[in-house]
XYZ file of C-alpha atoms in Angstrom:
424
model
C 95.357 57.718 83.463
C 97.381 57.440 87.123
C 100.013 54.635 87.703
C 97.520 53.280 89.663
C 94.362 53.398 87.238
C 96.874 51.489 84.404
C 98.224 48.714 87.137
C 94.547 48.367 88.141
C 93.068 48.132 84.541
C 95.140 45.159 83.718
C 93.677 42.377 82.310
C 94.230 38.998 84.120
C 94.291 35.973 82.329
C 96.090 32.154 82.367
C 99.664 34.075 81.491
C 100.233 35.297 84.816
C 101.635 31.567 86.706
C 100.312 31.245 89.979
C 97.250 33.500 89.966
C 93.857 31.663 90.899
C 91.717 30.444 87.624
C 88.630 32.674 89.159
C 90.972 35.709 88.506
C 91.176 35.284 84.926
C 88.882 37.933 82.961
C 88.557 40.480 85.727
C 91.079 43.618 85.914
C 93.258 44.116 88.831
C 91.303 46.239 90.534
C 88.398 43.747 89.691
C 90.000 40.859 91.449
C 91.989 43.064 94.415
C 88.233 44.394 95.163
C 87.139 40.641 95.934
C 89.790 40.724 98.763
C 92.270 37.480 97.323
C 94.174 35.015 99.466
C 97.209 34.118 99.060
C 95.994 30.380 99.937
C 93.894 30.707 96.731
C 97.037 30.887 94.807
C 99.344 28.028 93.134
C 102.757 26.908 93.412
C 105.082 27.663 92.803
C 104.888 31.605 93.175
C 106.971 34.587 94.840
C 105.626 36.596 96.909
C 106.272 39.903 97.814
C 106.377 40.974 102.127
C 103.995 44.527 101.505
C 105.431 45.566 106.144
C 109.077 44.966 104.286
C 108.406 46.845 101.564
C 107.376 49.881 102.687
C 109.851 49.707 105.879
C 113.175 49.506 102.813
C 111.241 52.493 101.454
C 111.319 54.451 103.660
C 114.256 53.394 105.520
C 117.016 54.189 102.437
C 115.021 57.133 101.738
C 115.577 58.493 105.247
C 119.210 57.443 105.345
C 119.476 58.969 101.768
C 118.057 62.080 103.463
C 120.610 61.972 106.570
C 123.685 61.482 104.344
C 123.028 64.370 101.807
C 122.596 62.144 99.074
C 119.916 62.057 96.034
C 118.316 58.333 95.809
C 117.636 57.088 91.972
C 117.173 53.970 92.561
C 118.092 50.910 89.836
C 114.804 50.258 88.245
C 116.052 47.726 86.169
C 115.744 45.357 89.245
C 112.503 45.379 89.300
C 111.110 46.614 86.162
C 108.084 47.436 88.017
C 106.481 50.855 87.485
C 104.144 50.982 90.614
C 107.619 50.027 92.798
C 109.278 52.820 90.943
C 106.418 55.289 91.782
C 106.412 54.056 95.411
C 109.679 54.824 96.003
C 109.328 58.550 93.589
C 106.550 59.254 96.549
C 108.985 58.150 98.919
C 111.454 60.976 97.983
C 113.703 59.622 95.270
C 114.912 61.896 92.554
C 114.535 59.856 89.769
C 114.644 56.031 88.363
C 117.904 54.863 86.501
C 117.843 51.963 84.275
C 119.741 50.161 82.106
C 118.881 49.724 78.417
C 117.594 52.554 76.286
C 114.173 49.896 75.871
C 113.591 50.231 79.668
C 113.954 54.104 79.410
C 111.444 53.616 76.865
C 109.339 51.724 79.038
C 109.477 54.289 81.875
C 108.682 57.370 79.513
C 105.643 55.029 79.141
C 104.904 55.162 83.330
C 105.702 58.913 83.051
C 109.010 59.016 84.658
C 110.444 62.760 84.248
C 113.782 62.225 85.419
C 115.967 58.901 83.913
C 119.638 58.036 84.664
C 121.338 55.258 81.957
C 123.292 53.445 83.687
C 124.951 52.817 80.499
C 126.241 54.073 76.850
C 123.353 55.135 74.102
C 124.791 54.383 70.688
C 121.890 53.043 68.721
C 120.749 55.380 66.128
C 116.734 54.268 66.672
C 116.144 54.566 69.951
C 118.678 57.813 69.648
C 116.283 59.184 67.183
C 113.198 58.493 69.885
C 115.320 60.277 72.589
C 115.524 63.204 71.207
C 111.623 63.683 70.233
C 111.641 63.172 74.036
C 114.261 65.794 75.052
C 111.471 68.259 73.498
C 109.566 67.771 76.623
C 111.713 70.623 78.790
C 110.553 68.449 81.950
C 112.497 65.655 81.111
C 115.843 65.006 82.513
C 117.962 62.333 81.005
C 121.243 61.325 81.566
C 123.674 58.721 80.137
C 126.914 58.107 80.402
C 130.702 57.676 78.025
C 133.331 55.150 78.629
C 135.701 56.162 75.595
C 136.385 58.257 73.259
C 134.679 55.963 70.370
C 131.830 55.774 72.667
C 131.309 59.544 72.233
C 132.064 59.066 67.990
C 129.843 56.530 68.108
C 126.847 58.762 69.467
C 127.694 61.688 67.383
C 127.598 59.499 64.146
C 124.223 58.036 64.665
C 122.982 61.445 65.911
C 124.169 62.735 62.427
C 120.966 64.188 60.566
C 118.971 64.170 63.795
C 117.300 66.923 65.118
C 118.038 67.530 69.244
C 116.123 69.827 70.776
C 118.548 70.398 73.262
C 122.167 68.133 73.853
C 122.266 65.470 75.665
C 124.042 64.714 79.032
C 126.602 62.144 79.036
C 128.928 61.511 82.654
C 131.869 60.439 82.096
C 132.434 56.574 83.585
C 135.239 55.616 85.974
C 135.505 51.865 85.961
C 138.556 49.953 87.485
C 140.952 47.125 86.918
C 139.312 43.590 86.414
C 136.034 45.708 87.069
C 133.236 45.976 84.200
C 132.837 49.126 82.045
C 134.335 52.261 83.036
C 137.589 54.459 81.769
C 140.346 52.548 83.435
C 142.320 56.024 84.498
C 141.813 59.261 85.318
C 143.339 60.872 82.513
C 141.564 58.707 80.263
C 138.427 60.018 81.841
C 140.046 64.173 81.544
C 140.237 62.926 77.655
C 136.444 62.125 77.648
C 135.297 64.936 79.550
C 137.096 67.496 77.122
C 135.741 65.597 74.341
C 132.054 66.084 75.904
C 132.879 69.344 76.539
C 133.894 70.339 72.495
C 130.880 68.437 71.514
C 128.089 69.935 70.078
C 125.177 67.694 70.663
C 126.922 66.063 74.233
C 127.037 68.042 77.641
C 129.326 66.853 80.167
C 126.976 66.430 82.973
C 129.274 64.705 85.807
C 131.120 61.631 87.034
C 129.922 58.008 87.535
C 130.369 54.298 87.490
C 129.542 51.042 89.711
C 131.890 50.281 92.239
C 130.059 46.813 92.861
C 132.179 45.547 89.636
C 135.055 45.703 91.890
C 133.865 43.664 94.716
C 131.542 40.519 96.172
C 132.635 41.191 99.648
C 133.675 42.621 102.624
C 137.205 41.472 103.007
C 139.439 44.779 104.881
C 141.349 44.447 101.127
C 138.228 45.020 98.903
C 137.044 47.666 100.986
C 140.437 49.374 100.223
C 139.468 48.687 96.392
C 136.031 50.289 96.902
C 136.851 53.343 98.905
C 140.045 54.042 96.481
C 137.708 54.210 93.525
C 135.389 56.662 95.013
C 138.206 58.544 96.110
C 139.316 58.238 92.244
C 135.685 59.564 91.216
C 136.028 62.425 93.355
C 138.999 63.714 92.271
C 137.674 63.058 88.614
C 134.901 65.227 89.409
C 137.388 67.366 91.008
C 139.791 67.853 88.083
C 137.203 68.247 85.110
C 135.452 70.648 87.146
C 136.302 73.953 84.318
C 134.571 72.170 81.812
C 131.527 72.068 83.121
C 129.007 74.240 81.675
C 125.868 75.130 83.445
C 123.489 73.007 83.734
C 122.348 69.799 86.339
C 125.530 67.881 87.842
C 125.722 64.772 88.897
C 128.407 62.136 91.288
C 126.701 59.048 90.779
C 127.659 55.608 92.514
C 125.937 52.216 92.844
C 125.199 51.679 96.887
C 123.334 48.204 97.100
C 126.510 46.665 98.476
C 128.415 49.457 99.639
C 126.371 51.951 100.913
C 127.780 53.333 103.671
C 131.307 53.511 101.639
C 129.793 55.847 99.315
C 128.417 58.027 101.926
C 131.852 58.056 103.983
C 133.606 59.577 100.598
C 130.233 61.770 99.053
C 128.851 62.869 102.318
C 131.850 65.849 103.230
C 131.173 66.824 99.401
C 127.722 66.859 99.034
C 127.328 69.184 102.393
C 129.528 72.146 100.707
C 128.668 71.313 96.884
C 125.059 71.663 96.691
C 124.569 72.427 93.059
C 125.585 68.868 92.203
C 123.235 65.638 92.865
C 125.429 62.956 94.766
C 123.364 60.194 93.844
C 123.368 56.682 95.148
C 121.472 54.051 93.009
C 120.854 51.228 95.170
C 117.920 48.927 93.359
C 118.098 46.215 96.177
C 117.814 48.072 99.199
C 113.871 48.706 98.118
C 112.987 44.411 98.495
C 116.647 43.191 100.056
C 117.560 39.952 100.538
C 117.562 36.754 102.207
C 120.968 36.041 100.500
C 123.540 38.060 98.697
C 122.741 40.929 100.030
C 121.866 40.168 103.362
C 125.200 38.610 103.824
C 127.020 41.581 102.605
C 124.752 44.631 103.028
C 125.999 46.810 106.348
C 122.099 47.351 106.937
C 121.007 43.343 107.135
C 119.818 42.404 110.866
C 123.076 42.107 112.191
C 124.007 45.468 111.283
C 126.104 47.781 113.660
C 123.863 50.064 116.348
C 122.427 52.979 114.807
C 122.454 51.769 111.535
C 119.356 51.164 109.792
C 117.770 47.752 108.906
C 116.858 46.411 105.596
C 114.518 42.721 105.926
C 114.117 40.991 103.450
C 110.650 41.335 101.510
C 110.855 38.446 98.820
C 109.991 35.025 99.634
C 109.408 31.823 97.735
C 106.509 28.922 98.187
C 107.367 25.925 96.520
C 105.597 22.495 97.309
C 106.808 19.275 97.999
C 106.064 16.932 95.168
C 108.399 13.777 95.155
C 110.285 12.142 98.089
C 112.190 9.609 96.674
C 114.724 9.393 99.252
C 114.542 9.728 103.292
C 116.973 12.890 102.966
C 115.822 14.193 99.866
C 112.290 15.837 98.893
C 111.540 17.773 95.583
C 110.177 20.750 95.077
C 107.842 22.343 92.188
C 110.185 25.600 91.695
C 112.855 25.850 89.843
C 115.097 28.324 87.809
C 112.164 29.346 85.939
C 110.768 30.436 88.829
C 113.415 31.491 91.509
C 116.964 33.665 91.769
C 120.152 31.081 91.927
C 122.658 33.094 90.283
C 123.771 34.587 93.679
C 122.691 31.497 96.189
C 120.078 28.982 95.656
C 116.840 29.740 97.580
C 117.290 28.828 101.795
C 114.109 27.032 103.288
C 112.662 29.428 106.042
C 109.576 27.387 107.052
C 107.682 24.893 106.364
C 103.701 24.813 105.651
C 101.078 22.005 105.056
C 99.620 24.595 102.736
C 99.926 28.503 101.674
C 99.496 29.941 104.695
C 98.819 27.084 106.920
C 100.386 27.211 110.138
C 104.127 26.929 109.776
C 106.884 25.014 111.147
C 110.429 25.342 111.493
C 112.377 23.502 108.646
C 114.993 22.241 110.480
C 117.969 20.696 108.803
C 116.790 21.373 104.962
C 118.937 23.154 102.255
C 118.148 23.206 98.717
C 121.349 22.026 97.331
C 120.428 22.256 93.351
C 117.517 23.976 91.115
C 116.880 22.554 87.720
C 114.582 24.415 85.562
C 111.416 23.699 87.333
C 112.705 21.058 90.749
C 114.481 22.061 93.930
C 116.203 19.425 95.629
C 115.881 19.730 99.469
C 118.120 17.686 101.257
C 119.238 17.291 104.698
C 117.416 15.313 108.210
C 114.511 17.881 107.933
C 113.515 16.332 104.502
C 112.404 13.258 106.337
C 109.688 15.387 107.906
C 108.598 16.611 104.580
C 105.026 15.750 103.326
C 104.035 15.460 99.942
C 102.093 18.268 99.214
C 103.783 20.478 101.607
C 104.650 23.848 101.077
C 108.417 25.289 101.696
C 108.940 29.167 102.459
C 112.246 29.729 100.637
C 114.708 32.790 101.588
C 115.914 34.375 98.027
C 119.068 35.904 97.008
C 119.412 38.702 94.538
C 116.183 40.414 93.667
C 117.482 41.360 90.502
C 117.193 37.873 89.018
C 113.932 37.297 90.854
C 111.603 39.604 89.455
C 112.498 39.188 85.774
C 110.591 35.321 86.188
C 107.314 36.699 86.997
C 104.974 39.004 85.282
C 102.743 39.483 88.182
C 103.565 38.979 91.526
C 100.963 39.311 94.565
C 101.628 41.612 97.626
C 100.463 40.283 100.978
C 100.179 42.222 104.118
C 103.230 40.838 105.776
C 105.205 37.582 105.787
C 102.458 35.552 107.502
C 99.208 37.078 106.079
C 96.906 35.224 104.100
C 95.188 38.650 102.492
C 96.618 39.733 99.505
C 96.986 43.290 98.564
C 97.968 44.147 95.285
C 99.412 42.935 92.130
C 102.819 44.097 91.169
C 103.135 43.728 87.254
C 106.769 43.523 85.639
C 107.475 44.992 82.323
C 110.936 43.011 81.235
């Protein structure tokens, strides 16, 4: 069975929020062949901009292209297998992701080629990689921190047959940044240890340079380009104990894309046996938030660069207006990003996809779990029963609230497209 037959055999019932009651009982494909509204649906619900979509996918893809870098995208932003598929079409190299459960999970979608973003210590799902590693079209990398991080995987490998070792990069992290080696001669120490092991390969250099900063202040740009400088000549220095086998410079890129082509792009043109790989999850749905604001690909990016838009959007309606300056919505933080900015009021609608007005002078200035207080002078124009289109900020806190979330043709269509399940 395709990606597309599974997505399109699910079942829909009252579990997925938002979806029409005539929907429940009839298969994806069942209910997409009746040709859905969006106006059928209920509030609150996220929506997901279908022109956007595919214009991010193929935009980073292209850019990917132009810099000489490999795209394998963060998956765990999503969670979505037909997104991860869409952008595989689109010319990525592979999906990375973050737990060995969601590697699990895409074995399950058929993904051939998986980055972990991470350590894999845990005997179990150890013991289930290596059953997998018998497929000799599987690629799977992970990647070592310390020293007891590489003990730690040869202990609960103990007693288990690998068909073949595994590949482990070595992480760079930084001061005050997340996981990572803090030095470079910490990460030497790993890489000969990878290199002595028996069941390990030492497969490259990586690590997340978005640990080390939420903006783009002239000093944490200086942070950001040091550390890939710092990768690089990790890479550089370890380089005799490689053995042969797939390579692989891995940074993040959501944030700090074209950082991380300004220090990988002069490599990756004369080093062509390694994958430079940039694993930006956002870029494929961007923002209206986070990202937008600090993204050098939002709309107010420099000329010649490319533009991401932002393909997520919120509907919430308007169900109490207690005060003259204050309406409240029926989504809340069950239902919308707010880690990285609360949602930002975009329109307003009499109904889903009624003709929209501008909202003027509206923020929402709190979320509780399932209200959004809108305040400002544009509240006053508020209607109970109205419908607010809400901006998000950082996808990968919006997906993980919905199981199911409906595709329409663009940001003002009414005809919805397809269903985009989430497996979290």
């Amino acid at each position: 069975m395709t990606v597309a037959e599974r997505s399109a055999a699910l079942v829909l019932t009252a579990d997925h929020k938002g979806l029409p009651a005539r929907a429940h009982g009839l298969t994806v494909g069942e209910f997409l062949a009746t040709r859905p509204r969006l106006s059928e649906f209920w509030t609150p619900l996220v929506v997901i901009d279908g022109e956007a979509l595919d214009h991010n996918a193929r935009t980073i893809s292209a850019w990917c292209t132009q810099q000489g870098l490999a795209l394998l995208p963060h998956g765990k932003t999503t969670m979505a297998p037909t997104l991860w598929h869409r952008q595989l079409d689109e010319g990525a190299l592979g999906i990375t992701l973050a737990t060995m459960a969601q590697v699990r999970t895409g074995r399950s979608w058929g993904l051939n080629h998986i980055l972990l973003a991470n350590a894999a210590i845990d005997r179990r799902s150890l013991a289930w990689l290596a059953d997998e590693l018998a497929d000799p079209n599987f690629r799977f990398t992970c990647w070592a921190d310390s020293l007891a991080t590489i003990a730690a995987m040869e202990n609960a490998l103990e007693g288990i047959a690998l068909p073949r070792p595994i590949d482990v990069c070595v992480e760079l992290g930084g001061a005050n940044g997340r996981t990572g080696a803090r030095t470079i001669e910490d990460g030497i120490a790993i890489a000969r240890r990878l290199h002595a092991s028996p069941m390990l390969r030492l497969a490259g250099v990586a690590g997340y340079e978005g640990a080390l900063g939420h903006d783009r202040a002239a000093e944490t740009v200086t942070v950001i380009t040091a550390w890939l400088e710092r990768l690089l000549a990790l890479h550089d220095v370890i380089g005799e104990l490689y053995s042969p086998g797939p390579l692989m410079v891995s940074a993040g890129g959501s944030a700090y894309p074209e950082l991380v082509a300004e220090v990988f792009a002069p490599r990756a043109a004369v080093e062509t046996e390694v994958d430079w790989v940039i694993r930006s999850g956002a870029s494929l749905t961007h923002d209206d938030g986070f990202y937008r604001e600090i993204s050098p690909f939002d709309e107010s990016a420099r000329a010649g660069a490319p533009r991401l838009r932002s393909a997520l959007m919120g509907l919430a309606r308007v169900v109490s207006h207690p005060e003259p300056e204050l309406a409240l919505l029926d989504g809340g933080k069950r239902d919308f990003p707010f880690d990285e900015g609360l949602p930002i009021p975009r329109a307003v609608l009499t109904d889903i996809a009624a003709v929209e007005r501008a909202p003027g002078e509206l923020a929402i200035t709190a979320l509780n779990d399932q209200h959004a207080f809108a305040r400002g002078t544009g509240a006053a124009a508020l209607a109970i029963g109205d419908v607010v289109r809400l901006g998000l900020s950082h996808p990968c806190t919006a997906f993980d609230k919905w199981r199911l979330i409906p595709v329409v043709e663009s940001a003002t269509s009414d005809e919805v497209i397809d269903l985009i399940a989430t497996y979290f």
